[in-house]
PDB file of N, CA and C in Angstrom:
ATOM      1  N   ASN A  15       0.835  -1.169   0.000  1.00  0.00           N
ATOM      2  CA  ASN A  15       0.000   0.000   0.000  1.00  0.00           C
ATOM      3  C   ASN A  15       0.882   1.235   0.000  1.00  0.00           C
ATOM      4  N   GLY A  16       0.795   2.034  -1.044  1.00  0.00           N
ATOM      5  CA  GLY A  16       1.633   3.214  -1.164  1.00  0.00           C
ATOM      6  C   GLY A  16       1.383   4.242  -0.088  1.00  0.00           C
ATOM      7  N   SER A  17       0.146   4.326   0.378  1.00  0.00           N
ATOM      8  CA  SER A  17      -0.182   5.272   1.443  1.00  0.00           C
ATOM      9  C   SER A  17       0.530   4.909   2.733  1.00  0.00           C
ATOM     10  N   HIS A  18       0.589   3.627   3.053  1.00  0.00           N
ATOM     11  CA  HIS A  18       1.319   3.184   4.252  1.00  0.00           C
ATOM     12  C   HIS A  18       2.808   3.508   4.118  1.00  0.00           C
ATOM     13  N   ALA A  19       3.340   3.299   2.949  1.00  0.00           N
ATOM     14  CA  ALA A  19       4.759   3.595   2.721  1.00  0.00           C
ATOM     15  C   ALA A  19       5.029   5.090   2.906  1.00  0.00           C
ATOM     16  N   PHE A  20       4.135   5.919   2.397  1.00  0.00           N
ATOM     17  CA  PHE A  20       4.317   7.363   2.533  1.00  0.00           C
ATOM     18  C   PHE A  20       4.227   7.789   3.993  1.00  0.00           C
ATOM     19  N   LYS A  21       3.274   7.245   4.735  1.00  0.00           N
ATOM     20  CA  LYS A  21       3.147   7.566   6.164  1.00  0.00           C
ATOM     21  C   LYS A  21       4.406   7.157   6.922  1.00  0.00           C
ATOM     22  N   HIS A  22       4.965   6.006   6.575  1.00  0.00           N
ATOM     23  CA  HIS A  22       6.216   5.567   7.200  1.00  0.00           C
ATOM     24  C   HIS A  22       7.343   6.558   6.888  1.00  0.00           C
ATOM     25  N   LEU A  23       7.385   7.002   5.649  1.00  0.00           N
ATOM     26  CA  LEU A  23       8.414   7.946   5.223  1.00  0.00           C
ATOM     27  C   LEU A  23       8.314   9.274   5.979  1.00  0.00           C
ATOM     28  N   LEU A  24       7.113   9.673   6.331  1.00  0.00           N
ATOM     29  CA  LEU A  24       6.933  10.897   7.106  1.00  0.00           C
ATOM     30  C   LEU A  24       7.499  10.757   8.521  1.00  0.00           C
ATOM     31  N   ARG A  25       7.531   9.531   9.029  1.00  0.00           N
ATOM     32  CA  ARG A  25       8.071   9.275  10.370  1.00  0.00           C
ATOM     33  C   ARG A  25       9.572   9.006  10.362  1.00  0.00           C
ATOM     34  N   GLU A  26      10.036   8.386   9.279  1.00  0.00           N
ATOM     35  CA  GLU A  26      11.438   7.961   9.234  1.00  0.00           C
ATOM     36  C   GLU A  26      11.979   8.084   7.809  1.00  0.00           C
ATOM     37  N   TYR A  27      13.018   8.900   7.646  1.00  0.00           N
ATOM     38  CA  TYR A  27      13.624   9.111   6.330  1.00  0.00           C
ATOM     39  C   TYR A  27      14.392   7.872   5.891  1.00  0.00           C
ATOM     40  N   VAL A  28      14.330   7.600   4.605  1.00  0.00           N
ATOM     41  CA  VAL A  28      15.152   6.551   3.997  1.00  0.00           C
ATOM     42  C   VAL A  28      15.800   7.142   2.746  1.00  0.00           C
ATOM     43  N   ASP A  29      16.911   6.595   2.340  1.00  0.00           N
ATOM     44  CA  ASP A  29      17.614   7.079   1.150  1.00  0.00           C
ATOM     45  C   ASP A  29      17.084   6.453  -0.132  1.00  0.00           C
ATOM     46  N   ILE A  30      16.681   5.174  -0.041  1.00  0.00           N
ATOM     47  CA  ILE A  30      16.298   4.406  -1.231  1.00  0.00           C
ATOM     48  C   ILE A  30      14.987   3.690  -0.954  1.00  0.00           C
ATOM     49  N   ILE A  31      14.089   3.747  -1.932  1.00  0.00           N
ATOM     50  CA  ILE A  31      12.813   3.032  -1.824  1.00  0.00           C
ATOM     51  C   ILE A  31      12.678   2.088  -3.004  1.00  0.00           C
ATOM     52  N   LEU A  32      12.448   0.811  -2.701  1.00  0.00           N
ATOM     53  CA  LEU A  32      12.092  -0.189  -3.705  1.00  0.00           C
ATOM     54  C   LEU A  32      10.586  -0.357  -3.600  1.00  0.00           C
ATOM     55  N   THR A  33       9.879  -0.140  -4.678  1.00  0.00           N
ATOM     56  CA  THR A  33       8.426  -0.203  -4.621  1.00  0.00           C
ATOM     57  C   THR A  33       7.843  -0.765  -5.906  1.00  0.00           C
ATOM     58  N   ASP A  34       6.654  -1.291  -5.769  1.00  0.00           N
ATOM     59  CA  ASP A  34       5.905  -1.729  -6.932  1.00  0.00           C
ATOM     60  C   ASP A  34       5.249  -0.501  -7.560  1.00  0.00           C
ATOM     61  N   ILE A  35       4.774  -0.627  -8.766  1.00  0.00           N
ATOM     62  CA  ILE A  35       4.048   0.454  -9.423  1.00  0.00           C
ATOM     63  C   ILE A  35       2.581   0.422  -9.006  1.00  0.00           C
ATOM     64  N   ARG A  36       1.954  -0.713  -9.191  1.00  0.00           N
ATOM     65  CA  ARG A  36       0.527  -0.839  -8.888  1.00  0.00           C
ATOM     66  C   ARG A  36       0.350  -1.301  -7.457  1.00  0.00           C
ATOM     67  N   MET A  37      -0.274  -0.431  -6.656  1.00  0.00           N
ATOM     68  CA  MET A  37      -0.576  -0.748  -5.257  1.00  0.00           C
ATOM     69  C   MET A  37      -1.910  -0.099  -4.933  1.00  0.00           C
ATOM     70  N   PRO A  38      -2.584  -0.614  -3.906  1.00  0.00           N
ATOM     71  CA  PRO A  38      -3.839   0.017  -3.508  1.00  0.00           C
ATOM     72  C   PRO A  38      -3.614   1.412  -2.904  1.00  0.00           C
ATOM     73  N   VAL A  39      -4.602   2.222  -2.962  1.00  0.00           N
ATOM     74  CA  VAL A  39      -4.677   3.566  -2.376  1.00  0.00           C
ATOM     75  C   VAL A  39      -3.753   4.561  -3.074  1.00  0.00           C
ATOM     76  N   MET A  40      -2.459   4.302  -3.102  1.00  0.00           N
ATOM     77  CA  MET A  40      -1.493   5.195  -3.743  1.00  0.00           C
ATOM     78  C   MET A  40      -0.515   4.337  -4.535  1.00  0.00           C
ATOM     79  N   ASP A  41      -0.427   4.557  -5.857  1.00  0.00           N
ATOM     80  CA  ASP A  41       0.488   3.736  -6.654  1.00  0.00           C
ATOM     81  C   ASP A  41       1.930   4.231  -6.485  1.00  0.00           C
ATOM     82  N   GLY A  42       2.860   3.502  -7.037  1.00  0.00           N
ATOM     83  CA  GLY A  42       4.284   3.824  -6.889  1.00  0.00           C
ATOM     84  C   GLY A  42       4.671   5.169  -7.487  1.00  0.00           C
ATOM     85  N   ILE A  43       4.032   5.538  -8.594  1.00  0.00           N
ATOM     86  CA  ILE A  43       4.327   6.831  -9.225  1.00  0.00           C
ATOM     87  C   ILE A  43       3.911   7.964  -8.286  1.00  0.00           C
ATOM     88  N   GLU A  44       2.700   7.873  -7.748  1.00  0.00           N
ATOM     89  CA  GLU A  44       2.233   8.908  -6.825  1.00  0.00           C
ATOM     90  C   GLU A  44       3.084   8.934  -5.558  1.00  0.00           C
ATOM     91  N   LEU A  45       3.469   7.759  -5.067  1.00  0.00           N
ATOM     92  CA  LEU A  45       4.355   7.696  -3.901  1.00  0.00           C
ATOM     93  C   LEU A  45       5.644   8.452  -4.181  1.00  0.00           C
ATOM     94  N   ALA A  46       6.241   8.219  -5.333  1.00  0.00           N
ATOM     95  CA  ALA A  46       7.492   8.899  -5.691  1.00  0.00           C
ATOM     96  C   ALA A  46       7.275  10.404  -5.816  1.00  0.00           C
ATOM     97  N   GLN A  47       6.173  10.809  -6.431  1.00  0.00           N
ATOM     98  CA  GLN A  47       5.890  12.237  -6.594  1.00  0.00           C
ATOM     99  C   GLN A  47       5.728  12.926  -5.236  1.00  0.00           C
ATOM    100  N   GLN A  48       4.967  12.314  -4.351  1.00  0.00           N
ATOM    101  CA  GLN A  48       4.731  12.906  -3.029  1.00  0.00           C
ATOM    102  C   GLN A  48       6.009  12.909  -2.184  1.00  0.00           C
ATOM    103  N   ALA A  49       6.754  11.821  -2.244  1.00  0.00           N
ATOM    104  CA  ALA A  49       7.997  11.729  -1.465  1.00  0.00           C
ATOM    105  C   ALA A  49       9.018  12.757  -1.935  1.00  0.00           C
ATOM    106  N   ARG A  50       9.114  12.950  -3.243  1.00  0.00           N
ATOM    107  CA  ARG A  50      10.090  13.896  -3.791  1.00  0.00           C
ATOM    108  C   ARG A  50       9.763  15.345  -3.425  1.00  0.00           C
ATOM    109  N   LYS A  51       8.494  15.642  -3.135  1.00  0.00           N
ATOM    110  CA  LYS A  51       8.138  16.988  -2.691  1.00  0.00           C
ATOM    111  C   LYS A  51       8.790  17.297  -1.342  1.00  0.00           C
ATOM    112  N   ILE A  52       8.921  16.283  -0.514  1.00  0.00           N
ATOM    113  CA  ILE A  52       9.501  16.449   0.821  1.00  0.00           C
ATOM    114  C   ILE A  52      10.998  16.171   0.813  1.00  0.00           C
ATOM    115  N   TYR A  53      11.391  15.102   0.129  1.00  0.00           N
ATOM    116  CA  TYR A  53      12.782  14.653   0.071  1.00  0.00           C
ATOM    117  C   TYR A  53      13.200  14.530  -1.394  1.00  0.00           C
ATOM    118  N   PRO A  54      13.644  15.607  -2.014  1.00  0.00           N
ATOM    119  CA  PRO A  54      13.951  15.561  -3.456  1.00  0.00           C
ATOM    120  C   PRO A  54      15.089  14.610  -3.838  1.00  0.00           C
ATOM    121  N   ASP A  55      15.930  14.246  -2.875  1.00  0.00           N
ATOM    122  CA  ASP A  55      17.080  13.386  -3.186  1.00  0.00           C
ATOM    123  C   ASP A  55      16.810  11.898  -2.996  1.00  0.00           C
ATOM    124  N   ILE A  56      15.624  11.537  -2.567  1.00  0.00           N
ATOM    125  CA  ILE A  56      15.324  10.127  -2.326  1.00  0.00           C
ATOM    126  C   ILE A  56      15.396   9.368  -3.654  1.00  0.00           C
ATOM    127  N   GLN A  57      15.932   8.174  -3.619  1.00  0.00           N
ATOM    128  CA  GLN A  57      16.122   7.369  -4.826  1.00  0.00           C
ATOM    129  C   GLN A  57      15.072   6.253  -4.880  1.00  0.00           C
ATOM    130  N   PHE A  58      14.506   6.063  -6.062  1.00  0.00           N
ATOM    131  CA  PHE A  58      13.462   5.054  -6.254  1.00  0.00           C
ATOM    132  C   PHE A  58      13.892   3.992  -7.252  1.00  0.00           C
ATOM    133  N   ILE A  59      13.558   2.754  -6.913  1.00  0.00           N
ATOM    134  CA  ILE A  59      13.690   1.622  -7.829  1.00  0.00           C
ATOM    135  C   ILE A  59      12.301   0.994  -7.912  1.00  0.00           C
ATOM    136  N   PHE A  60      11.768   0.913  -9.129  1.00  0.00           N
ATOM    137  CA  PHE A  60      10.460   0.298  -9.318  1.00  0.00           C
ATOM    138  C   PHE A  60      10.627  -1.155  -9.725  1.00  0.00           C
ATOM    139  N   LEU A  61       9.907  -2.021  -9.035  1.00  0.00           N
ATOM    140  CA  LEU A  61       9.832  -3.444  -9.367  1.00  0.00           C
ATOM    141  C   LEU A  61       8.387  -3.691  -9.766  1.00  0.00           C
ATOM    142  N   THR A  62       8.158  -4.148 -10.978  1.00  0.00           N
ATOM    143  CA  THR A  62       6.780  -4.273 -11.425  1.00  0.00           C
ATOM    144  C   THR A  62       6.592  -5.378 -12.454  1.00  0.00           C
ATOM    145  N   SER A  63       5.386  -5.853 -12.512  1.00  0.00           N
ATOM    146  CA  SER A  63       5.045  -6.828 -13.555  1.00  0.00           C
ATOM    147  C   SER A  63       4.292  -6.147 -14.695  1.00  0.00           C
ATOM    148  N   TYR A  64       4.208  -4.818 -14.645  1.00  0.00           N
ATOM    149  CA  TYR A  64       3.502  -4.057 -15.671  1.00  0.00           C
ATOM    150  C   TYR A  64       4.494  -3.342 -16.576  1.00  0.00           C
ATOM    151  N   ASP A  65       4.456  -3.663 -17.851  1.00  0.00           N
ATOM    152  CA  ASP A  65       5.296  -2.989 -18.837  1.00  0.00           C
ATOM    153  C   ASP A  65       4.487  -1.903 -19.531  1.00  0.00           C
ATOM    154  N   ASP A  66       3.783  -1.133 -18.746  1.00  0.00           N
ATOM    155  CA  ASP A  66       2.928  -0.069 -19.260  1.00  0.00           C
ATOM    156  C   ASP A  66       3.791   1.134 -19.643  1.00  0.00           C
ATOM    157  N   VAL A  67       3.669   1.589 -20.880  1.00  0.00           N
ATOM    158  CA  VAL A  67       4.490   2.686 -21.383  1.00  0.00           C
ATOM    159  C   VAL A  67       4.261   3.970 -20.588  1.00  0.00           C
ATOM    160  N   SER A  68       3.032   4.237 -20.184  1.00  0.00           N
ATOM    161  CA  SER A  68       2.770   5.467 -19.421  1.00  0.00           C
ATOM    162  C   SER A  68       3.459   5.424 -18.063  1.00  0.00           C
ATOM    163  N   PHE A  69       3.503   4.242 -17.428  1.00  0.00           N
ATOM    164  CA  PHE A  69       4.238   4.107 -16.166  1.00  0.00           C
ATOM    165  C   PHE A  69       5.731   4.329 -16.391  1.00  0.00           C
ATOM    166  N   MET A  70       6.241   3.755 -17.485  1.00  0.00           N
ATOM    167  CA  MET A  70       7.668   3.919 -17.782  1.00  0.00           C
ATOM    168  C   MET A  70       8.012   5.387 -18.027  1.00  0.00           C
ATOM    169  N   ARG A  71       7.155   6.100 -18.758  1.00  0.00           N
ATOM    170  CA  ARG A  71       7.392   7.526 -19.006  1.00  0.00           C
ATOM    171  C   ARG A  71       7.391   8.319 -17.698  1.00  0.00           C
ATOM    172  N   SER A  72       6.434   8.008 -16.848  1.00  0.00           N
ATOM    173  CA  SER A  72       6.363   8.688 -15.549  1.00  0.00           C
ATOM    174  C   SER A  72       7.618   8.412 -14.733  1.00  0.00           C
ATOM    175  N   ALA A  73       8.086   7.174 -14.774  1.00  0.00           N
ATOM    176  CA  ALA A  73       9.300   6.811 -14.043  1.00  0.00           C
ATOM    177  C   ALA A  73      10.504   7.575 -14.587  1.00  0.00           C
ATOM    178  N   ILE A  74      10.590   7.694 -15.904  1.00  0.00           N
ATOM    179  CA  ILE A  74      11.693   8.445 -16.515  1.00  0.00           C
ATOM    180  C   ILE A  74      11.624   9.907 -16.094  1.00  0.00           C
ATOM    181  N   ASN A  75      10.433  10.485 -16.113  1.00  0.00           N
ATOM    182  CA  ASN A  75      10.270  11.880 -15.713  1.00  0.00           C
ATOM    183  C   ASN A  75      10.623  12.109 -14.245  1.00  0.00           C
ATOM    184  N   LEU A  76      10.465  11.076 -13.437  1.00  0.00           N
ATOM    185  CA  LEU A  76      10.819  11.174 -12.017  1.00  0.00           C
ATOM    186  C   LEU A  76      12.288  10.846 -11.765  1.00  0.00           C
ATOM    187  N   ASN A  77      13.013  10.530 -12.835  1.00  0.00           N
ATOM    188  CA  ASN A  77      14.437  10.198 -12.727  1.00  0.00           C
ATOM    189  C   ASN A  77      14.689   9.061 -11.730  1.00  0.00           C
ATOM    190  N   VAL A  78      13.877   8.004 -11.847  1.00  0.00           N
ATOM    191  CA  VAL A  78      14.080   6.856 -10.962  1.00  0.00           C
ATOM    192  C   VAL A  78      15.357   6.126 -11.361  1.00  0.00           C
ATOM    193  N   VAL A  79      15.902   5.392 -10.434  1.00  0.00           N
ATOM    194  CA  VAL A  79      17.152   4.671 -10.674  1.00  0.00           C
ATOM    195  C   VAL A  79      16.942   3.554 -11.679  1.00  0.00           C
ATOM    196  N   ALA A  80      15.855   2.800 -11.498  1.00  0.00           N
ATOM    197  CA  ALA A  80      15.611   1.654 -12.379  1.00  0.00           C
ATOM    198  C   ALA A  80      14.127   1.304 -12.394  1.00  0.00           C
ATOM    199  N   TYR A  81      13.725   0.678 -13.471  1.00  0.00           N
ATOM    200  CA  TYR A  81      12.374   0.172 -13.661  1.00  0.00           C
ATOM    201  C   TYR A  81      12.558  -1.288 -14.036  1.00  0.00           C
ATOM    202  N   LEU A  82      12.464  -2.169 -13.062  1.00  0.00           N
ATOM    203  CA  LEU A  82      12.737  -3.584 -13.284  1.00  0.00           C
ATOM    204  C   LEU A  82      11.437  -4.361 -13.429  1.00  0.00           C
ATOM    205  N   SER A  83      11.309  -5.069 -14.530  1.00  0.00           N
ATOM    206  CA  SER A  83      10.120  -5.880 -14.777  1.00  0.00           C
ATOM    207  C   SER A  83      10.277  -7.245 -14.138  1.00  0.00           C
ATOM    208  N   LYS A  84       9.193  -7.686 -13.483  1.00  0.00           N
ATOM    209  CA  LYS A  84       9.178  -9.018 -12.879  1.00  0.00           C
ATOM    210  C   LYS A  84       8.886 -10.044 -13.967  1.00  0.00           C
ATOM    211  N   PRO A  85       9.467 -11.203 -13.928  1.00  0.00           N
ATOM    212  CA  PRO A  85      10.540 -11.567 -12.998  1.00  0.00           C
ATOM    213  C   PRO A  85      11.845 -10.912 -13.430  1.00  0.00           C
ATOM    214  N   PHE A  86      12.582 -10.436 -12.473  1.00  0.00           N
ATOM    215  CA  PHE A  86      13.863  -9.797 -12.773  1.00  0.00           C
ATOM    216  C   PHE A  86      14.988 -10.671 -12.229  1.00  0.00           C
ATOM    217  N   ARG A  87      16.147 -10.447 -12.725  1.00  0.00           N
ATOM    218  CA  ARG A  87      17.319 -11.211 -12.275  1.00  0.00           C
ATOM    219  C   ARG A  87      17.997 -10.460 -11.141  1.00  0.00           C
ATOM    220  N   ILE A  88      18.524 -11.201 -10.202  1.00  0.00           N
ATOM    221  CA  ILE A  88      19.189 -10.615  -9.034  1.00  0.00           C
ATOM    222  C   ILE A  88      20.323  -9.676  -9.449  1.00  0.00           C
ATOM    223  N   PRO A  89      21.148 -10.014 -10.454  1.00  0.00           N
ATOM    224  CA  PRO A  89      22.190  -9.052 -10.858  1.00  0.00           C
ATOM    225  C   PRO A  89      21.622  -7.699 -11.287  1.00  0.00           C
ATOM    226  N   ALA A  90      20.441  -7.689 -11.903  1.00  0.00           N
ATOM    227  CA  ALA A  90      19.825  -6.419 -12.300  1.00  0.00           C
ATOM    228  C   ALA A  90      19.450  -5.602 -11.064  1.00  0.00           C
ATOM    229  N   LEU A  91      18.941  -6.265 -10.034  1.00  0.00           N
ATOM    230  CA  LEU A  91      18.608  -5.566  -8.790  1.00  0.00           C
ATOM    231  C   LEU A  91      19.878  -5.069  -8.099  1.00  0.00           C
ATOM    232  N   LYS A  92      20.913  -5.880  -8.103  1.00  0.00           N
ATOM    233  CA  LYS A  92      22.186  -5.455  -7.509  1.00  0.00           C
ATOM    234  C   LYS A  92      22.745  -4.233  -8.240  1.00  0.00           C
ATOM    235  N   ASP A  93      22.661  -4.238  -9.561  1.00  0.00           N
ATOM    236  CA  ASP A  93      23.128  -3.084 -10.346  1.00  0.00           C
ATOM    237  C   ASP A  93      22.322  -1.835  -9.999  1.00  0.00           C
ATOM    238  N   ALA A  94      21.014  -1.993  -9.876  1.00  0.00           N
ATOM    239  CA  ALA A  94      20.154  -0.853  -9.535  1.00  0.00           C
ATOM    240  C   ALA A  94      20.490  -0.325  -8.143  1.00  0.00           C
ATOM    241  N   MET A  95      20.706  -1.218  -7.197  1.00  0.00           N
ATOM    242  CA  MET A  95      21.062  -0.791  -5.835  1.00  0.00           C
ATOM    243  C   MET A  95      22.421  -0.090  -5.823  1.00  0.00           C
ATOM    244  N   THR A  96      23.370  -0.605  -6.572  1.00  0.00           N
ATOM    245  CA  THR A  96      24.689   0.027  -6.658  1.00  0.00           C
ATOM    246  C   THR A  96      24.550   1.440  -7.220  1.00  0.00           C
ATOM    247  N   LYS A  97      23.748   1.590  -8.254  1.00  0.00           N
ATOM    248  CA  LYS A  97      23.527   2.905  -8.852  1.00  0.00           C
ATOM    249  C   LYS A  97      22.836   3.847  -7.861  1.00  0.00           C
ATOM    250  N   ALA A  98      21.853   3.341  -7.125  1.00  0.00           N
ATOM    251  CA  ALA A  98      21.141   4.161  -6.138  1.00  0.00           C
ATOM    252  C   ALA A  98      22.091   4.613  -5.029  1.00  0.00           C
ATOM    253  N   ILE A  99      22.929   3.714  -4.552  1.00  0.00           N
ATOM    254  CA  ILE A  99      23.901   4.066  -3.510  1.00  0.00           C
ATOM    255  C   ILE A  99      24.891   5.094  -4.040  1.00  0.00           C
ATOM    256  N   TYR A 100      25.328   4.923  -5.271  1.00  0.00           N
ATOM    257  CA  TYR A 100      26.235   5.889  -5.895  1.00  0.00           C
ATOM    258  C   TYR A 100      25.591   7.274  -5.941  1.00  0.00           C
ATOM    259  N   ARG A 101      24.331   7.325  -6.369  1.00  0.00           N
ATOM    260  CA  ARG A 101      23.632   8.614  -6.423  1.00  0.00           C
ATOM    261  C   ARG A 101      23.517   9.247  -5.036  1.00  0.00           C
ATOM    262  N   CYS A 102      23.197   8.430  -4.036  1.00  0.00           N
ATOM    263  CA  CYS A 102      23.094   8.945  -2.661  1.00  0.00           C
ATOM    264  C   CYS A 102      24.421   9.533  -2.207  1.00  0.00           C
ATOM    265  N   ASN A 103      25.502   8.815  -2.459  1.00  0.00           N
ATOM    266  CA  ASN A 103      26.829   9.293  -2.069  1.00  0.00           C
ATOM    267  C   ASN A 103      27.206  10.564  -2.823  1.00  0.00           C
ATOM    268  N   LEU A 104      26.902  10.599  -4.093  1.00  0.00           N
ATOM    269  CA  LEU A 104      27.191  11.777  -4.904  1.00  0.00           C
ATOM    270  C   LEU A 104      26.438  13.001  -4.378  1.00  0.00           C
ATOM    271  N   LEU A 105      25.172  12.840  -4.079  1.00  0.00           N
ATOM    272  CA  LEU A 105      24.381  13.944  -3.552  1.00  0.00           C
ATOM    273  C   LEU A 105      24.875  14.388  -2.178  1.00  0.00           C
ATOM    274  N   ALA A 106      25.297  13.435  -1.361  1.00  0.00           N
ATOM    275  CA  ALA A 106      25.831  13.778  -0.039  1.00  0.00           C
ATOM    276  C   ALA A 106      27.121  14.583  -0.183  1.00  0.00           C
ATOM    277  N   ASN A 107      27.964  14.202  -1.144  1.00  0.00           N
ATOM    278  CA  ASN A 107      29.211  14.937  -1.372  1.00  0.00           C
ATOM    279  C   ASN A 107      28.940  16.355  -1.863  1.00  0.00           C
ATOM    280  N   VAL A 108      27.968  16.501  -2.733  1.00  0.00           N
ATOM    281  CA  VAL A 108      27.614  17.833  -3.244  1.00  0.00           C
ATOM    282  C   VAL A 108      27.113  18.701  -2.098  1.00  0.00           C
ATOM    283  N   LYS A 109      26.281  18.141  -1.238  1.00  0.00           N
ATOM    284  CA  LYS A 109      25.755  18.906  -0.106  1.00  0.00           C
ATOM    285  C   LYS A 109      26.867  19.300   0.860  1.00  0.00           C
ATOM    286  N   SER A 110      27.803  18.395   1.113  1.00  0.00           N
ATOM    287  CA  SER A 110      28.887  18.722   2.043  1.00  0.00           C
ATOM    288  C   SER A 110      29.817  19.794   1.463  1.00  0.00           C
ATOM    289  N   ARG A 111      29.993  19.809   0.160  1.00  0.00           N
ATOM    290  CA  ARG A 111      30.824  20.846  -0.470  1.00  0.00           C
ATOM    291  C   ARG A 111      30.151  22.208  -0.393  1.00  0.00           C
ATOM    292  N   LYS A 112      28.836  22.236  -0.487  1.00  0.00           N
ATOM    293  CA  LYS A 112      28.106  23.498  -0.387  1.00  0.00           C
ATOM    294  C   LYS A 112      28.247  24.108   1.005  1.00  0.00           C
ATOM    295  N   LYS A 113      28.380  23.247   2.021  1.00  0.00           N
ATOM    296  CA  LYS A 113      28.536  23.731   3.398  1.00  0.00           C
ATOM    297  C   LYS A 113      29.912  24.339   3.617  1.00  0.00           C
ATOM    298  N   ASP A 114      30.908  23.886   2.859  1.00  0.00           N
ATOM    299  CA  ASP A 114      32.289  24.371   3.050  1.00  0.00           C
ATOM    300  C   ASP A 114      32.509  25.724   2.513  1.00  0.00           C
TER     301      ASP A 114
END
């Protein structure tokens, strides 16, 4: 449930979110849009069984790390996580340089 995920995010920040696209109450795209309003640097990886072009376009517009179609291979998930961690580290370095 995307709404539950968003409520959790309001209580506790996370750097990376792995989420499905289609969920009850709030889908993954809306979750990413709402989360980015509060935490613009949060990284998203979508895991989905839907190869819907409109979802893919929305994901691209949100600059998500990856859009992995189920069933996906573990190396693809590892690559996506590595990329997400890299982005988090890069953003942290940029922020620390701005403070200096």
